[in-house]
mmCIF file of C-alpha atoms in Angstrom:
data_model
loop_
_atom_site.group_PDB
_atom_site.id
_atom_site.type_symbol
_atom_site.label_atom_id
_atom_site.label_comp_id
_atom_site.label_asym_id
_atom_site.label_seq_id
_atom_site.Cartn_x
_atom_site.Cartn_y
_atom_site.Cartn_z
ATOM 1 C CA UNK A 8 -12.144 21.647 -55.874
ATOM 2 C CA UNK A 9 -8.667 21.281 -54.279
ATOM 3 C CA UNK A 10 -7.919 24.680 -55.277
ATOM 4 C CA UNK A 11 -11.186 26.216 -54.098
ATOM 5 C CA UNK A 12 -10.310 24.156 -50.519
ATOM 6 C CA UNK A 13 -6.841 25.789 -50.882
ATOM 7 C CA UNK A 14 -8.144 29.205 -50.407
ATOM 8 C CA UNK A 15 -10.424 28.681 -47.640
ATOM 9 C CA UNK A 16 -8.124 27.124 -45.470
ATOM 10 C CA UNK A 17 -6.342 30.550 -45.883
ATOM 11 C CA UNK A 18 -9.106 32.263 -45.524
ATOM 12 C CA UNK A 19 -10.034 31.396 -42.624
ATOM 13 C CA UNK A 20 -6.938 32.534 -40.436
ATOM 14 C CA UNK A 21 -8.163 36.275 -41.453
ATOM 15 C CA UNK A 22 -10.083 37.277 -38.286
ATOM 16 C CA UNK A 23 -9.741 40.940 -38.593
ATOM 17 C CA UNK A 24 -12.431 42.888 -37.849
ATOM 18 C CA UNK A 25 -12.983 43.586 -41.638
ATOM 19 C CA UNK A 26 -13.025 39.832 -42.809
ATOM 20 C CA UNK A 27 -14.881 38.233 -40.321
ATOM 21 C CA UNK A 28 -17.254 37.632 -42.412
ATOM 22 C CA UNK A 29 -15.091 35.681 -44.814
ATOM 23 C CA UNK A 30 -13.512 33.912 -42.343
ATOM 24 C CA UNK A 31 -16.239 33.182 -41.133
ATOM 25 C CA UNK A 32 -17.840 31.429 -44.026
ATOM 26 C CA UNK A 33 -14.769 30.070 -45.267
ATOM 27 C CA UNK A 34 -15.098 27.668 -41.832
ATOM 28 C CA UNK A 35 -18.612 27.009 -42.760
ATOM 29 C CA UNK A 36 -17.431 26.132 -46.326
ATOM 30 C CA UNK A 37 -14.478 23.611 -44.916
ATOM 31 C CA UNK A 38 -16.685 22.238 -42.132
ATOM 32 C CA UNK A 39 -19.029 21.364 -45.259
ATOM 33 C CA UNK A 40 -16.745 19.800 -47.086
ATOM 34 C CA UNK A 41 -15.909 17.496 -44.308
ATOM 35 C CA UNK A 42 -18.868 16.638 -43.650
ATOM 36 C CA UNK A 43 -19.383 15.502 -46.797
ATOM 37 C CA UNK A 44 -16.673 13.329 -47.031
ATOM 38 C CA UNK A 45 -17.629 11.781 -44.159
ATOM 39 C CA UNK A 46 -20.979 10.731 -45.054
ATOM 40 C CA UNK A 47 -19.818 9.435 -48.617
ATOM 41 C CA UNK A 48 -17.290 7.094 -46.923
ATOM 42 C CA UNK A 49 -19.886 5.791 -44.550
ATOM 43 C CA UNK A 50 -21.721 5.282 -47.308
ATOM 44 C CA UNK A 51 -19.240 3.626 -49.572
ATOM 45 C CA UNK A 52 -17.349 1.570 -46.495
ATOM 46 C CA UNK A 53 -20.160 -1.098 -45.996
ATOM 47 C CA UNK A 54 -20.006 -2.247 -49.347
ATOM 48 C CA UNK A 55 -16.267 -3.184 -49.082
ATOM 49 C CA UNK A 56 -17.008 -4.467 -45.287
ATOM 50 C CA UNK A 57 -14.554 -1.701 -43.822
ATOM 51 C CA UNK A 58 -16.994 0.519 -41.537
ATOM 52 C CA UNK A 59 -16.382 -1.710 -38.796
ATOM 53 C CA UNK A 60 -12.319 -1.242 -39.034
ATOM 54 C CA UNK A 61 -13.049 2.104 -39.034
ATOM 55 C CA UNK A 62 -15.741 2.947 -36.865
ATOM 56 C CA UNK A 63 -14.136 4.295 -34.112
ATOM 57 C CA UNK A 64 -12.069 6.978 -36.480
ATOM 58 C CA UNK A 65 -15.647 8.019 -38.138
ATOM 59 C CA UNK A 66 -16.729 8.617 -34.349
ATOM 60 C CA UNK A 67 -13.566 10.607 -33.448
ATOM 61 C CA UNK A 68 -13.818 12.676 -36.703
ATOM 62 C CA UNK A 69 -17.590 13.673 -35.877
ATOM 63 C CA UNK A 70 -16.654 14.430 -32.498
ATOM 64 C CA UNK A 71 -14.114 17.128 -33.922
ATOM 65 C CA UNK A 72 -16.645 18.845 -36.401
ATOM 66 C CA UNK A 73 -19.491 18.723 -33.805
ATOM 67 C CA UNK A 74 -17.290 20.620 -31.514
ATOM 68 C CA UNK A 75 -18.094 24.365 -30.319
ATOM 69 C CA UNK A 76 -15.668 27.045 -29.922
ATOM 70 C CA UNK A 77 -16.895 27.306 -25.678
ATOM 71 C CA UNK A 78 -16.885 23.544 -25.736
ATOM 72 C CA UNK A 79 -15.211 21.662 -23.060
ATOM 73 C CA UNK A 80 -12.953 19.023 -23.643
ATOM 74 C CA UNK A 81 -12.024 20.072 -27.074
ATOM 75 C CA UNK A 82 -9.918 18.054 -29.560
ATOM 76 C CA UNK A 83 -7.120 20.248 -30.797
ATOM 77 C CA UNK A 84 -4.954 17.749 -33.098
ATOM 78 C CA UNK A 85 -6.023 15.076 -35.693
ATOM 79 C CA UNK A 86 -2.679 13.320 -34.587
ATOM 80 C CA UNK A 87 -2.468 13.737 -31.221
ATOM 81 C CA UNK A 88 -5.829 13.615 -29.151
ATOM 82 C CA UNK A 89 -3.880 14.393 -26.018
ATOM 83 C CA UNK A 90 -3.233 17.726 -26.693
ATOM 84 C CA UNK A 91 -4.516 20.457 -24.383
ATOM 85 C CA UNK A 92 -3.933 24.389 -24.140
ATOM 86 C CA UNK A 93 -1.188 25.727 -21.832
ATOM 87 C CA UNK A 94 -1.838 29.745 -21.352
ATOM 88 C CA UNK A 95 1.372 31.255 -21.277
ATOM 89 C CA UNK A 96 0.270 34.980 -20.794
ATOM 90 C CA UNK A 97 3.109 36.260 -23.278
ATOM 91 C CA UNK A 98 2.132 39.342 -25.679
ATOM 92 C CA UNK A 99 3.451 37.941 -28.665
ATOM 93 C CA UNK A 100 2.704 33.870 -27.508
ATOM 94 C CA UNK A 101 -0.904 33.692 -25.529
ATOM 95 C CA UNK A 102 -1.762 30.229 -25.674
ATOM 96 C CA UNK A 103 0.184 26.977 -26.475
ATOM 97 C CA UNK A 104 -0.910 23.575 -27.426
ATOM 98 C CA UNK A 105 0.746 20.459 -26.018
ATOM 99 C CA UNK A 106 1.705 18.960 -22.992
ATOM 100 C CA UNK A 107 3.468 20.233 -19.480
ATOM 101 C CA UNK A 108 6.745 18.243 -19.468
ATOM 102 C CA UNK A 109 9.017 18.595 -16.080
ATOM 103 C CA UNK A 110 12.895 17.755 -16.837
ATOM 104 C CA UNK A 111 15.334 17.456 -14.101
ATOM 105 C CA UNK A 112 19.467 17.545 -14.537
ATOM 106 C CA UNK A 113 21.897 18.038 -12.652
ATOM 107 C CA UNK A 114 23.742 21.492 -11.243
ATOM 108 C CA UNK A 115 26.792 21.142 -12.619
ATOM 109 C CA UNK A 116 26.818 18.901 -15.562
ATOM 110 C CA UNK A 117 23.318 19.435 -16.974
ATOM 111 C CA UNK A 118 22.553 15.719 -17.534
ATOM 112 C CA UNK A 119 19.035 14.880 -17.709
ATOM 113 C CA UNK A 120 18.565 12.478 -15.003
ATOM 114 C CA UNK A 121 14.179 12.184 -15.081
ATOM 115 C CA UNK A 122 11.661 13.663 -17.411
ATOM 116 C CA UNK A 123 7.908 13.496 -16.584
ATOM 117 C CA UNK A 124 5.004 13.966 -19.054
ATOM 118 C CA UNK A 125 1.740 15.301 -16.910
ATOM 119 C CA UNK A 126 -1.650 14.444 -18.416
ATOM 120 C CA UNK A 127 -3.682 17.940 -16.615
ATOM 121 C CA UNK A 128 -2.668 21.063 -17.112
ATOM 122 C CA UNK A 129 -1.826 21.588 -13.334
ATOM 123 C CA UNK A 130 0.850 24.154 -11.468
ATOM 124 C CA UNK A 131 4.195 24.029 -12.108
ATOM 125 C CA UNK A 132 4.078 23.821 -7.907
ATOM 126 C CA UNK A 133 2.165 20.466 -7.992
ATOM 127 C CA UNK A 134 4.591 18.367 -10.788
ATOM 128 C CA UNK A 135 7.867 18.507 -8.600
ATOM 129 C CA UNK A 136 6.754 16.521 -6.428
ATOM 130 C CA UNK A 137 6.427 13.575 -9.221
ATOM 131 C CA UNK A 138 9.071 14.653 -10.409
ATOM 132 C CA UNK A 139 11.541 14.905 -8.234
ATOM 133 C CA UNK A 140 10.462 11.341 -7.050
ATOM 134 C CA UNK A 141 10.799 10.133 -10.634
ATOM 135 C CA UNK A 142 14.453 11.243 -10.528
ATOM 136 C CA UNK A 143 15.542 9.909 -7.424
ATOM 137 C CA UNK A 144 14.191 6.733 -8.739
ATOM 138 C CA UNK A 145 17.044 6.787 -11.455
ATOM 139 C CA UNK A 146 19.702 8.409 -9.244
ATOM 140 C CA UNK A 147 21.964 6.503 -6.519
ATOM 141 C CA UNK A 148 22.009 8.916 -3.658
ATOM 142 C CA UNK A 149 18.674 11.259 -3.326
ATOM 143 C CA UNK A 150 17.970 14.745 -4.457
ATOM 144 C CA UNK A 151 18.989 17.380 -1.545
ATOM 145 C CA UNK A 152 18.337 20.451 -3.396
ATOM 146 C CA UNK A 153 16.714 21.511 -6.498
ATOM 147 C CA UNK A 154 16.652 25.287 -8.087
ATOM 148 C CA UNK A 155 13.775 26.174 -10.003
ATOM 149 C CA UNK A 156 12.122 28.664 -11.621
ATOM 150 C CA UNK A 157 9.522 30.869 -10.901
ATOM 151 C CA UNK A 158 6.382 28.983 -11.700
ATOM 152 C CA UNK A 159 7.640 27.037 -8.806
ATOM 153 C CA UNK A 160 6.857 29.765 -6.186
ATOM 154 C CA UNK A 161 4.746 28.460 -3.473
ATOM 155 C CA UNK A 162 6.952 25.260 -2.941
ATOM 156 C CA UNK A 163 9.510 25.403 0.462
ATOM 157 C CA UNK A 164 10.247 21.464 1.061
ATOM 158 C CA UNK A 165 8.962 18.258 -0.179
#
């Protein structure tokens, strides 16, 4: 059996045109097999008094198979339910999955003096605000001037 899962999990990363198909039902196949273990461990659990413990991981596991690919709100890591997609627009890099992280150091030195995680995927225009007030928050004397990138445009004075 672990061989057999072996191969569909690389299966399924064929999506040309030609092996749709068996991409397509090697999904099927894995989305099976999880299901399966998941109903044999609630099952089995109760008897050793551990579905309780572990309720709210059975939940979160069924919320991930249920899921659709036009769903909203999807979870895209076991590990890190935070995660969300950041569309980059690159040819070679469309999508990434993560979070928007705004680091600030200085001109001269490049010592990082604030970082700030963000939570929604917003505009690169709406974080420096937060984050510029993050960093003077750790600095003695306030931020006159800061140079940014592009995905800044849009943003005269604070």
């Amino acid at each position: 059996m672990l061989k057999r899962l072996k191969t569909t999990t690389l299966i399924r990363h064929f999506r040309h045109v030609k092996k749709r198909a068996k991409a397509k039902k090697a999904l099927t196949r894995l989305r099976t097999i999880a299901n399966k273990l998941i109903r044999e461990l609630q099952r089995k659990l109760p008897t050793y008094s551990l579905f309780e413990t572990y309720q709210k991981d059975f939940l979160f596991y069924q919320q991930v198979l249920a899921q659709q690919p036009k769903d909203k709100n999807k979870i895209y890591s076991l590990h890190e339910p935070d995660v969300y997609v950041i569309a980059k627009g690159k040819d070679h890099k469309q999508y990434e999955y993560g979070n928007k992280v705004s680091i600030v150091s200085t001109k001269d030195n490049n010592i990082i003096v604030g970082v700030v995680s963000h939570d929604k995927n917003i505009h690169d225009s709406k974080t420096l605000d937060a984050t510029i007030t993050h960093a003077n928050s750790n600095r003695t004397k306030p931020i006159q001037q800061a140079v940014c990138d592009r995905g800044y445009v849009g943003v005269k004075r604070l």
